[in-house]
Amino acid sequence: MLTGTALINELVDELNELKLSTMAATLDDLYHKPGFLEMDRLTLIAELIGPQFQEKINTTLKNRLTAAHLKGSPEELSDCVDSDKREYLPAGITEVLSSFDFIERGYNLCILGESDAGKSYLAKAIGIKACNRYNVGYFHSEELLESMVALKEQDYDKYTRKMKKYLKWELIILDDFLLHTITDEREIKILFELLEKRNEQRKSTIVCSQRDPDNWKAMILNDEVSVNNPVPVSLLSGDRKPQIRFLGNHHSGSGNLYHKSFRM
């Protein structure tokens, strides 16, 4: 039976074989430090697992940010505070959003306001922080719809797989929503397939728009389809300050979407 250095070397090799290289390096480092043999078992286990676990967390976050198209983005939710340039209403809304309760409940979120009001910054900041716990996707709406239309025509199986992936993600952010009128029925069908199925599965979607929601139906070619939009058209239009509301995924007895709202 191996003991001492020979045993440690074998354990290090086995950990590397298991692709636990950080744990292997930690064990080797601990063994060569004074007091190794006097360490209690729980402390030794904690010292071994901690760095490996943190590496896993960091790798997962990096992968999520890459998949979300948010890797390298500098936005910080802590920067989304009232200033002389903008005000976030109601008071304390960014703290409420940072709890991600709306994701756990499957609520949708609208961020409304004029151009340069800070909608995209806030949405990205939410998405970046959410990547610590959830799978997130950030998209410019027009680019997403155009690419999905092309993919659907070129490779329907690949389109189906990608749509399934988007439906599984806990949060999707659609920026510049309805920046221009949608005139392509293929884009309309994909948009409502995405929104309606996510709504059915209680997956959260953030929509950022500078358009008055009362005009959304007019900006979509097929009004019959737009009636099924999971984002109600009862929201107020934004001024230069973003207005933020939670929109629930449950229907009331009257058939209207039940929603919890935060407003001025």
PDB file of C-alpha atoms in Angstrom:
ATOM      1  CA  MET A   1       0.000   0.000   0.000  1.00  0.00           C
ATOM      2  CA  LEU A   2       1.344   3.382  -1.004  1.00  0.00           C
ATOM      3  CA  THR A   3       2.027   5.972   1.669  1.00  0.00           C
ATOM      4  CA  GLY A   4       3.465   9.476   1.920  1.00  0.00           C
ATOM      5  CA  THR A   5       4.757  11.129  -1.240  1.00  0.00           C
ATOM      6  CA  ALA A   6       4.042   8.111  -3.439  1.00  0.00           C
ATOM      7  CA  LEU A   7       0.382   8.076  -2.366  1.00  0.00           C
ATOM      8  CA  ILE A   8      -0.003  11.819  -2.863  1.00  0.00           C
ATOM      9  CA  ASN A   9       1.525  11.576  -6.330  1.00  0.00           C
ATOM     10  CA  GLU A  10      -0.894   8.808  -7.256  1.00  0.00           C
ATOM     11  CA  LEU A  11      -3.856  10.790  -5.953  1.00  0.00           C
ATOM     12  CA  VAL A  12      -2.718  13.832  -7.916  1.00  0.00           C
ATOM     13  CA  ASP A  13      -2.483  11.726 -11.079  1.00  0.00           C
ATOM     14  CA  GLU A  14      -5.956  10.285 -10.482  1.00  0.00           C
ATOM     15  CA  LEU A  15      -7.463  13.726  -9.937  1.00  0.00           C
ATOM     16  CA  ASN A  16      -5.878  14.936 -13.163  1.00  0.00           C
ATOM     17  CA  GLU A  17      -7.262  11.870 -14.945  1.00  0.00           C
ATOM     18  CA  LEU A  18     -10.709  12.867 -13.632  1.00  0.00           C
ATOM     19  CA  LYS A  19     -10.103  16.351 -15.101  1.00  0.00           C
ATOM     20  CA  LEU A  20      -9.977  17.873 -11.610  1.00  0.00           C
ATOM     21  CA  SER A  21      -6.694  19.624 -12.246  1.00  0.00           C
ATOM     22  CA  THR A  22      -7.338  22.481  -9.811  1.00  0.00           C
ATOM     23  CA  MET A  23      -8.041  20.021  -7.015  1.00  0.00           C
ATOM     24  CA  ALA A  24      -4.921  18.056  -7.960  1.00  0.00           C
ATOM     25  CA  ALA A  25      -2.761  21.180  -7.817  1.00  0.00           C
ATOM     26  CA  THR A  26      -4.337  22.176  -4.496  1.00  0.00           C
ATOM     27  CA  LEU A  27      -3.638  18.762  -2.967  1.00  0.00           C
ATOM     28  CA  ASP A  28      -0.032  18.833  -4.123  1.00  0.00           C
ATOM     29  CA  ASP A  29       0.394  22.360  -2.748  1.00  0.00           C
ATOM     30  CA  LEU A  30      -1.182  21.484   0.619  1.00  0.00           C
ATOM     31  CA  TYR A  31       0.948  18.357   0.988  1.00  0.00           C
ATOM     32  CA  HIS A  32       4.146  20.365   0.710  1.00  0.00           C
ATOM     33  CA  LYS A  33       3.063  22.935   3.287  1.00  0.00           C
ATOM     34  CA  PRO A  34       4.023  22.592   6.975  1.00  0.00           C
ATOM     35  CA  GLY A  35       1.167  21.326   9.118  1.00  0.00           C
ATOM     36  CA  PHE A  36      -0.464  19.221   6.395  1.00  0.00           C
ATOM     37  CA  LEU A  37      -0.629  16.127   8.575  1.00  0.00           C
ATOM     38  CA  GLU A  38      -2.163  18.123  11.436  1.00  0.00           C
ATOM     39  CA  MET A  39      -5.093  19.445   9.349  1.00  0.00           C
ATOM     40  CA  ASP A  40      -8.498  18.159  10.459  1.00  0.00           C
ATOM     41  CA  ARG A  41     -10.457  16.232   7.869  1.00  0.00           C
ATOM     42  CA  LEU A  42     -13.229  18.751   7.242  1.00  0.00           C
ATOM     43  CA  THR A  43     -10.744  21.582   6.760  1.00  0.00           C
ATOM     44  CA  LEU A  44      -8.752  19.455   4.323  1.00  0.00           C
ATOM     45  CA  ILE A  45     -11.900  18.601   2.354  1.00  0.00           C
ATOM     46  CA  ALA A  46     -12.937  22.259   2.250  1.00  0.00           C
ATOM     47  CA  GLU A  47      -9.475  23.344   1.103  1.00  0.00           C
ATOM     48  CA  LEU A  48      -9.553  20.770  -1.695  1.00  0.00           C
ATOM     49  CA  ILE A  49     -13.088  21.347  -2.952  1.00  0.00           C
ATOM     50  CA  GLY A  50     -13.233  25.164  -2.662  1.00  0.00           C
ATOM     51  CA  PRO A  51     -10.877  26.155  -5.515  1.00  0.00           C
ATOM     52  CA  GLN A  52     -12.231  23.452  -7.844  1.00  0.00           C
ATOM     53  CA  PHE A  53     -15.802  24.520  -7.157  1.00  0.00           C
ATOM     54  CA  GLN A  54     -14.982  28.202  -7.732  1.00  0.00           C
ATOM     55  CA  GLU A  55     -13.321  27.348 -11.025  1.00  0.00           C
ATOM     56  CA  LYS A  56     -16.484  25.523 -12.061  1.00  0.00           C
ATOM     57  CA  ILE A  57     -18.599  28.546 -11.142  1.00  0.00           C
ATOM     58  CA  ASN A  58     -16.309  30.885 -13.092  1.00  0.00           C
ATOM     59  CA  THR A  59     -16.335  28.609 -16.144  1.00  0.00           C
ATOM     60  CA  THR A  60     -20.115  28.298 -16.058  1.00  0.00           C
ATOM     61  CA  LEU A  61     -20.494  32.077 -15.826  1.00  0.00           C
ATOM     62  CA  LYS A  62     -18.067  32.617 -18.697  1.00  0.00           C
ATOM     63  CA  ASN A  63     -19.960  30.114 -20.864  1.00  0.00           C
ATOM     64  CA  ARG A  64     -23.306  31.673 -20.021  1.00  0.00           C
ATOM     65  CA  LEU A  65     -22.091  35.173 -20.822  1.00  0.00           C
ATOM     66  CA  THR A  66     -20.728  33.940 -24.149  1.00  0.00           C
ATOM     67  CA  ALA A  67     -23.984  32.172 -25.031  1.00  0.00           C
ATOM     68  CA  ALA A  68     -25.950  35.262 -23.992  1.00  0.00           C
ATOM     69  CA  HIS A  69     -23.852  37.533 -26.267  1.00  0.00           C
ATOM     70  CA  LEU A  70     -22.896  39.512 -23.173  1.00  0.00           C
ATOM     71  CA  LYS A  71     -19.262  38.468 -22.703  1.00  0.00           C
ATOM     72  CA  GLY A  72     -17.084  41.514 -22.143  1.00  0.00           C
ATOM     73  CA  SER A  73     -20.042  43.856 -21.702  1.00  0.00           C
ATOM     74  CA  PRO A  74     -19.212  46.408 -18.971  1.00  0.00           C
ATOM     75  CA  GLU A  75     -22.744  47.116 -17.747  1.00  0.00           C
ATOM     76  CA  GLU A  76     -23.246  46.945 -13.976  1.00  0.00           C
ATOM     77  CA  LEU A  77     -26.638  46.837 -12.303  1.00  0.00           C
ATOM     78  CA  SER A  78     -25.159  48.797  -9.392  1.00  0.00           C
ATOM     79  CA  ASP A  79     -24.650  51.723 -11.813  1.00  0.00           C
ATOM     80  CA  CYS A  80     -28.375  51.884 -12.576  1.00  0.00           C
ATOM     81  CA  VAL A  81     -29.182  54.492  -9.959  1.00  0.00           C
ATOM     82  CA  ASP A  82     -30.958  57.828 -10.058  1.00  0.00           C
ATOM     83  CA  SER A  83     -28.828  60.696 -11.327  1.00  0.00           C
ATOM     84  CA  ASP A  84     -29.187  64.102 -12.972  1.00  0.00           C
ATOM     85  CA  LYS A  85     -29.413  62.258 -16.322  1.00  0.00           C
ATOM     86  CA  ARG A  86     -32.136  59.717 -15.566  1.00  0.00           C
ATOM     87  CA  GLU A  87     -34.387  58.389 -12.868  1.00  0.00           C
ATOM     88  CA  TYR A  88     -35.495  54.803 -12.341  1.00  0.00           C
ATOM     89  CA  LEU A  89     -39.105  54.555 -11.315  1.00  0.00           C
ATOM     90  CA  PRO A  90     -40.553  53.524  -8.990  1.00  0.00           C
ATOM     91  CA  ALA A  91     -37.949  54.160  -6.310  1.00  0.00           C
ATOM     92  CA  GLY A  92     -35.872  51.059  -5.604  1.00  0.00           C
ATOM     93  CA  ILE A  93     -36.899  49.227  -8.787  1.00  0.00           C
ATOM     94  CA  THR A  94     -33.343  48.124  -9.640  1.00  0.00           C
ATOM     95  CA  GLU A  95     -33.013  46.504  -6.216  1.00  0.00           C
ATOM     96  CA  VAL A  96     -36.291  44.651  -6.818  1.00  0.00           C
ATOM     97  CA  LEU A  97     -35.094  43.455 -10.215  1.00  0.00           C
ATOM     98  CA  SER A  98     -31.728  42.321  -8.860  1.00  0.00           C
ATOM     99  CA  SER A  99     -33.480  39.719  -6.702  1.00  0.00           C
ATOM    100  CA  PHE A 100     -34.630  38.011  -9.936  1.00  0.00           C
ATOM    101  CA  ASP A 101     -37.943  37.167  -8.344  1.00  0.00           C
ATOM    102  CA  PHE A 102     -39.567  37.983 -11.679  1.00  0.00           C
ATOM    103  CA  ILE A 103     -37.562  35.181 -13.307  1.00  0.00           C
ATOM    104  CA  GLU A 104     -38.495  32.703 -10.594  1.00  0.00           C
ATOM    105  CA  ARG A 105     -42.162  33.611 -11.063  1.00  0.00           C
ATOM    106  CA  GLY A 106     -41.943  33.524 -14.847  1.00  0.00           C
ATOM    107  CA  TYR A 107     -42.947  37.168 -15.267  1.00  0.00           C
ATOM    108  CA  ASN A 108     -42.149  39.209 -18.346  1.00  0.00           C
ATOM    109  CA  LEU A 109     -40.682  42.692 -18.144  1.00  0.00           C
ATOM    110  CA  CYS A 110     -41.091  45.764 -20.334  1.00  0.00           C
ATOM    111  CA  ILE A 111     -38.547  48.573 -20.244  1.00  0.00           C
ATOM    112  CA  LEU A 112     -39.957  51.584 -22.043  1.00  0.00           C
ATOM    113  CA  GLY A 113     -38.437  54.967 -22.801  1.00  0.00           C
ATOM    114  CA  GLU A 114     -37.105  57.196 -25.532  1.00  0.00           C
ATOM    115  CA  SER A 115     -33.807  56.641 -27.315  1.00  0.00           C
ATOM    116  CA  ASP A 116     -30.781  57.002 -25.012  1.00  0.00           C
ATOM    117  CA  ALA A 117     -32.945  56.735 -21.904  1.00  0.00           C
ATOM    118  CA  GLY A 118     -30.756  53.875 -20.653  1.00  0.00           C
ATOM    119  CA  LYS A 119     -33.017  50.935 -21.539  1.00  0.00           C
ATOM    120  CA  SER A 120     -30.324  48.800 -23.166  1.00  0.00           C
ATOM    121  CA  TYR A 121     -27.816  49.459 -20.396  1.00  0.00           C
ATOM    122  CA  LEU A 122     -30.313  48.379 -17.740  1.00  0.00           C
ATOM    123  CA  ALA A 123     -31.382  45.294 -19.699  1.00  0.00           C
ATOM    124  CA  LYS A 124     -27.786  44.207 -20.283  1.00  0.00           C
ATOM    125  CA  ALA A 125     -26.913  44.814 -16.642  1.00  0.00           C
ATOM    126  CA  ILE A 126     -29.829  42.615 -15.582  1.00  0.00           C
ATOM    127  CA  GLY A 127     -28.787  39.937 -18.080  1.00  0.00           C
ATOM    128  CA  ILE A 128     -25.146  39.930 -16.970  1.00  0.00           C
ATOM    129  CA  LYS A 129     -26.035  39.524 -13.309  1.00  0.00           C
ATOM    130  CA  ALA A 130     -28.675  36.911 -14.140  1.00  0.00           C
ATOM    131  CA  CYS A 131     -25.999  34.784 -15.841  1.00  0.00           C
ATOM    132  CA  ASN A 132     -24.713  33.900 -12.375  1.00  0.00           C
ATOM    133  CA  ARG A 133     -27.830  31.791 -11.869  1.00  0.00           C
ATOM    134  CA  TYR A 134     -29.633  31.365 -15.178  1.00  0.00           C
ATOM    135  CA  ASN A 135     -29.214  30.725 -18.890  1.00  0.00           C
ATOM    136  CA  VAL A 136     -29.750  34.049 -20.655  1.00  0.00           C
ATOM    137  CA  GLY A 137     -29.952  35.302 -24.216  1.00  0.00           C
ATOM    138  CA  TYR A 138     -29.575  38.937 -25.300  1.00  0.00           C
ATOM    139  CA  PHE A 139     -30.639  39.851 -28.841  1.00  0.00           C
ATOM    140  CA  HIS A 140     -31.401  42.828 -31.014  1.00  0.00           C
ATOM    141  CA  SER A 141     -34.931  41.944 -32.111  1.00  0.00           C
ATOM    142  CA  GLU A 142     -34.536  42.612 -35.829  1.00  0.00           C
ATOM    143  CA  GLU A 143     -31.254  40.692 -36.080  1.00  0.00           C
ATOM    144  CA  LEU A 144     -32.732  37.715 -34.234  1.00  0.00           C
ATOM    145  CA  LEU A 145     -35.812  37.522 -36.443  1.00  0.00           C
ATOM    146  CA  GLU A 146     -33.849  37.925 -39.672  1.00  0.00           C
ATOM    147  CA  SER A 147     -31.363  35.204 -38.711  1.00  0.00           C
ATOM    148  CA  MET A 148     -34.116  32.821 -37.585  1.00  0.00           C
ATOM    149  CA  VAL A 149     -36.060  33.326 -40.842  1.00  0.00           C
ATOM    150  CA  ALA A 150     -32.924  32.520 -42.871  1.00  0.00           C
ATOM    151  CA  LEU A 151     -32.123  29.490 -40.723  1.00  0.00           C
ATOM    152  CA  LYS A 152     -35.676  28.159 -40.960  1.00  0.00           C
ATOM    153  CA  GLU A 153     -35.525  28.246 -44.753  1.00  0.00           C
ATOM    154  CA  GLN A 154     -32.010  26.814 -45.000  1.00  0.00           C
ATOM    155  CA  ASP A 155     -32.096  24.091 -42.347  1.00  0.00           C
ATOM    156  CA  TYR A 156     -35.415  23.476 -40.604  1.00  0.00           C
ATOM    157  CA  ASP A 157     -33.992  20.876 -38.220  1.00  0.00           C
ATOM    158  CA  LYS A 158     -31.311  23.279 -37.045  1.00  0.00           C
ATOM    159  CA  TYR A 159     -33.937  25.997 -36.673  1.00  0.00           C
ATOM    160  CA  THR A 160     -36.044  23.672 -34.518  1.00  0.00           C
ATOM    161  CA  ARG A 161     -33.080  22.845 -32.276  1.00  0.00           C
ATOM    162  CA  LYS A 162     -32.231  26.514 -31.836  1.00  0.00           C
ATOM    163  CA  MET A 163     -35.820  27.440 -31.055  1.00  0.00           C
ATOM    164  CA  LYS A 164     -35.971  24.664 -28.430  1.00  0.00           C
ATOM    165  CA  LYS A 165     -32.816  26.079 -26.854  1.00  0.00           C
ATOM    166  CA  TYR A 166     -34.311  29.573 -26.724  1.00  0.00           C
ATOM    167  CA  LEU A 167     -37.475  28.196 -25.157  1.00  0.00           C
ATOM    168  CA  LYS A 168     -35.479  26.499 -22.390  1.00  0.00           C
ATOM    169  CA  TRP A 169     -33.477  29.553 -21.350  1.00  0.00           C
ATOM    170  CA  GLU A 170     -34.787  31.155 -18.176  1.00  0.00           C
ATOM    171  CA  LEU A 171     -34.410  34.687 -19.554  1.00  0.00           C
ATOM    172  CA  ILE A 172     -34.361  36.193 -23.039  1.00  0.00           C
ATOM    173  CA  ILE A 173     -33.865  39.914 -23.673  1.00  0.00           C
ATOM    174  CA  LEU A 174     -35.252  41.445 -26.879  1.00  0.00           C
ATOM    175  CA  ASP A 175     -33.702  44.877 -27.337  1.00  0.00           C
ATOM    176  CA  ASP A 176     -34.941  47.509 -29.793  1.00  0.00           C
ATOM    177  CA  PHE A 177     -38.275  45.732 -29.966  1.00  0.00           C
ATOM    178  CA  LEU A 178     -40.362  47.063 -32.893  1.00  0.00           C
ATOM    179  CA  LEU A 179     -37.791  49.695 -33.719  1.00  0.00           C
ATOM    180  CA  HIS A 180     -39.256  49.458 -37.232  1.00  0.00           C
ATOM    181  CA  THR A 181     -42.511  48.035 -38.542  1.00  0.00           C
ATOM    182  CA  ILE A 182     -42.412  44.284 -39.173  1.00  0.00           C
ATOM    183  CA  THR A 183     -43.623  43.640 -42.725  1.00  0.00           C
ATOM    184  CA  ASP A 184     -42.388  40.073 -43.184  1.00  0.00           C
ATOM    185  CA  GLU A 185     -44.997  37.508 -42.140  1.00  0.00           C
ATOM    186  CA  ARG A 186     -42.245  34.943 -41.623  1.00  0.00           C
ATOM    187  CA  GLU A 187     -40.712  37.147 -38.944  1.00  0.00           C
ATOM    188  CA  ILE A 188     -44.103  37.690 -37.316  1.00  0.00           C
ATOM    189  CA  LYS A 189     -44.728  33.944 -37.047  1.00  0.00           C
ATOM    190  CA  ILE A 190     -41.316  33.333 -35.494  1.00  0.00           C
ATOM    191  CA  LEU A 191     -41.740  36.232 -33.067  1.00  0.00           C
ATOM    192  CA  PHE A 192     -45.041  34.948 -31.780  1.00  0.00           C
ATOM    193  CA  GLU A 193     -43.906  31.354 -31.703  1.00  0.00           C
ATOM    194  CA  LEU A 194     -41.068  32.430 -29.442  1.00  0.00           C
ATOM    195  CA  LEU A 195     -43.148  34.722 -27.214  1.00  0.00           C
ATOM    196  CA  GLU A 196     -46.215  32.538 -26.919  1.00  0.00           C
ATOM    197  CA  LYS A 197     -44.351  29.307 -26.173  1.00  0.00           C
ATOM    198  CA  ARG A 198     -42.111  31.008 -23.618  1.00  0.00           C
ATOM    199  CA  ASN A 199     -45.223  32.466 -22.069  1.00  0.00           C
ATOM    200  CA  GLU A 200     -46.830  29.016 -21.863  1.00  0.00           C
ATOM    201  CA  GLN A 201     -43.713  27.595 -20.205  1.00  0.00           C
ATOM    202  CA  ARG A 202     -43.469  30.536 -17.779  1.00  0.00           C
ATOM    203  CA  LYS A 203     -40.087  31.634 -19.044  1.00  0.00           C
ATOM    204  CA  SER A 204     -39.263  35.307 -18.567  1.00  0.00           C
ATOM    205  CA  THR A 205     -38.715  37.693 -21.456  1.00  0.00           C
ATOM    206  CA  ILE A 206     -37.502  41.291 -21.227  1.00  0.00           C
ATOM    207  CA  VAL A 207     -38.660  43.622 -24.001  1.00  0.00           C
ATOM    208  CA  CYS A 208     -36.972  47.003 -24.492  1.00  0.00           C
ATOM    209  CA  SER A 209     -38.838  49.462 -26.681  1.00  0.00           C
ATOM    210  CA  GLN A 210     -38.992  53.168 -27.418  1.00  0.00           C
ATOM    211  CA  ARG A 211     -42.398  52.737 -29.055  1.00  0.00           C
ATOM    212  CA  ASP A 212     -45.700  53.439 -27.356  1.00  0.00           C
ATOM    213  CA  PRO A 213     -47.203  49.964 -26.772  1.00  0.00           C
ATOM    214  CA  ASP A 214     -50.529  51.332 -28.034  1.00  0.00           C
ATOM    215  CA  ASN A 215     -48.860  51.415 -31.472  1.00  0.00           C
ATOM    216  CA  TRP A 216     -47.421  47.902 -31.392  1.00  0.00           C
ATOM    217  CA  LYS A 217     -50.347  46.269 -33.177  1.00  0.00           C
ATOM    218  CA  ALA A 218     -50.170  48.811 -35.978  1.00  0.00           C
ATOM    219  CA  MET A 219     -46.480  48.047 -36.431  1.00  0.00           C
ATOM    220  CA  ILE A 220     -47.124  44.368 -36.989  1.00  0.00           C
ATOM    221  CA  LEU A 221     -48.462  43.297 -40.352  1.00  0.00           C
ATOM    222  CA  ASN A 222     -50.804  40.567 -39.117  1.00  0.00           C
ATOM    223  CA  ASP A 223     -53.134  42.040 -36.505  1.00  0.00           C
ATOM    224  CA  GLU A 224     -54.888  38.704 -35.998  1.00  0.00           C
ATOM    225  CA  VAL A 225     -51.630  37.215 -34.779  1.00  0.00           C
ATOM    226  CA  SER A 226     -50.691  40.250 -32.699  1.00  0.00           C
ATOM    227  CA  VAL A 227     -53.770  39.769 -30.514  1.00  0.00           C
ATOM    228  CA  ASN A 228     -51.944  36.831 -28.927  1.00  0.00           C
ATOM    229  CA  ASN A 229     -48.975  38.961 -27.889  1.00  0.00           C
ATOM    230  CA  PRO A 230     -48.104  37.997 -24.276  1.00  0.00           C
ATOM    231  CA  VAL A 231     -47.150  41.612 -23.599  1.00  0.00           C
ATOM    232  CA  PRO A 232     -50.379  43.615 -23.020  1.00  0.00           C
ATOM    233  CA  VAL A 233     -50.793  46.874 -24.893  1.00  0.00           C
ATOM    234  CA  SER A 234     -52.049  48.695 -21.807  1.00  0.00           C
ATOM    235  CA  LEU A 235     -48.654  50.020 -20.727  1.00  0.00           C
ATOM    236  CA  LEU A 236     -47.914  53.708 -20.690  1.00  0.00           C
ATOM    237  CA  SER A 237     -45.402  55.068 -23.164  1.00  0.00           C
ATOM    238  CA  GLY A 238     -42.079  56.200 -21.756  1.00  0.00           C
ATOM    239  CA  ASP A 239     -40.654  59.672 -21.617  1.00  0.00           C
ATOM    240  CA  ARG A 240     -36.924  60.104 -21.113  1.00  0.00           C
ATOM    241  CA  LYS A 241     -37.104  57.947 -18.004  1.00  0.00           C
ATOM    242  CA  PRO A 242     -37.590  54.192 -18.417  1.00  0.00           C
ATOM    243  CA  GLN A 243     -40.865  52.809 -17.120  1.00  0.00           C
ATOM    244  CA  ILE A 244     -40.580  49.252 -15.885  1.00  0.00           C
ATOM    245  CA  ARG A 245     -43.375  46.779 -15.227  1.00  0.00           C
ATOM    246  CA  PHE A 246     -43.686  43.130 -14.369  1.00  0.00           C
ATOM    247  CA  LEU A 247     -46.053  41.218 -16.629  1.00  0.00           C
ATOM    248  CA  GLY A 248     -47.333  37.893 -15.296  1.00  0.00           C
ATOM    249  CA  ASN A 249     -47.890  34.689 -17.211  1.00  0.00           C
ATOM    250  CA  HIS A 250     -51.301  33.920 -15.712  1.00  0.00           C
ATOM    251  CA  HIS A 251     -54.677  34.768 -17.204  1.00  0.00           C
ATOM    252  CA  SER A 252     -57.469  36.170 -15.092  1.00  0.00           C
ATOM    253  CA  GLY A 253     -61.024  34.988 -15.355  1.00  0.00           C
ATOM    254  CA  SER A 254     -61.791  37.758 -17.825  1.00  0.00           C
ATOM    255  CA  GLY A 255     -59.151  36.459 -20.204  1.00  0.00           C
ATOM    256  CA  ASN A 256     -56.843  39.429 -19.710  1.00  0.00           C
ATOM    257  CA  LEU A 257     -53.276  38.907 -18.705  1.00  0.00           C
ATOM    258  CA  TYR A 258     -52.833  39.245 -14.976  1.00  0.00           C
ATOM    259  CA  HIS A 259     -49.844  41.430 -14.238  1.00  0.00           C
ATOM    260  CA  LYS A 260     -48.058  42.924 -11.276  1.00  0.00           C
ATOM    261  CA  SER A 261     -46.962  46.391 -12.222  1.00  0.00           C
ATOM    262  CA  PHE A 262     -44.528  49.023 -11.065  1.00  0.00           C
ATOM    263  CA  ARG A 263     -45.396  52.460 -12.333  1.00  0.00           C
ATOM    264  CA  MET A 264     -44.947  56.156 -11.642  1.00  0.00           C
TER     265      MET A 264
END
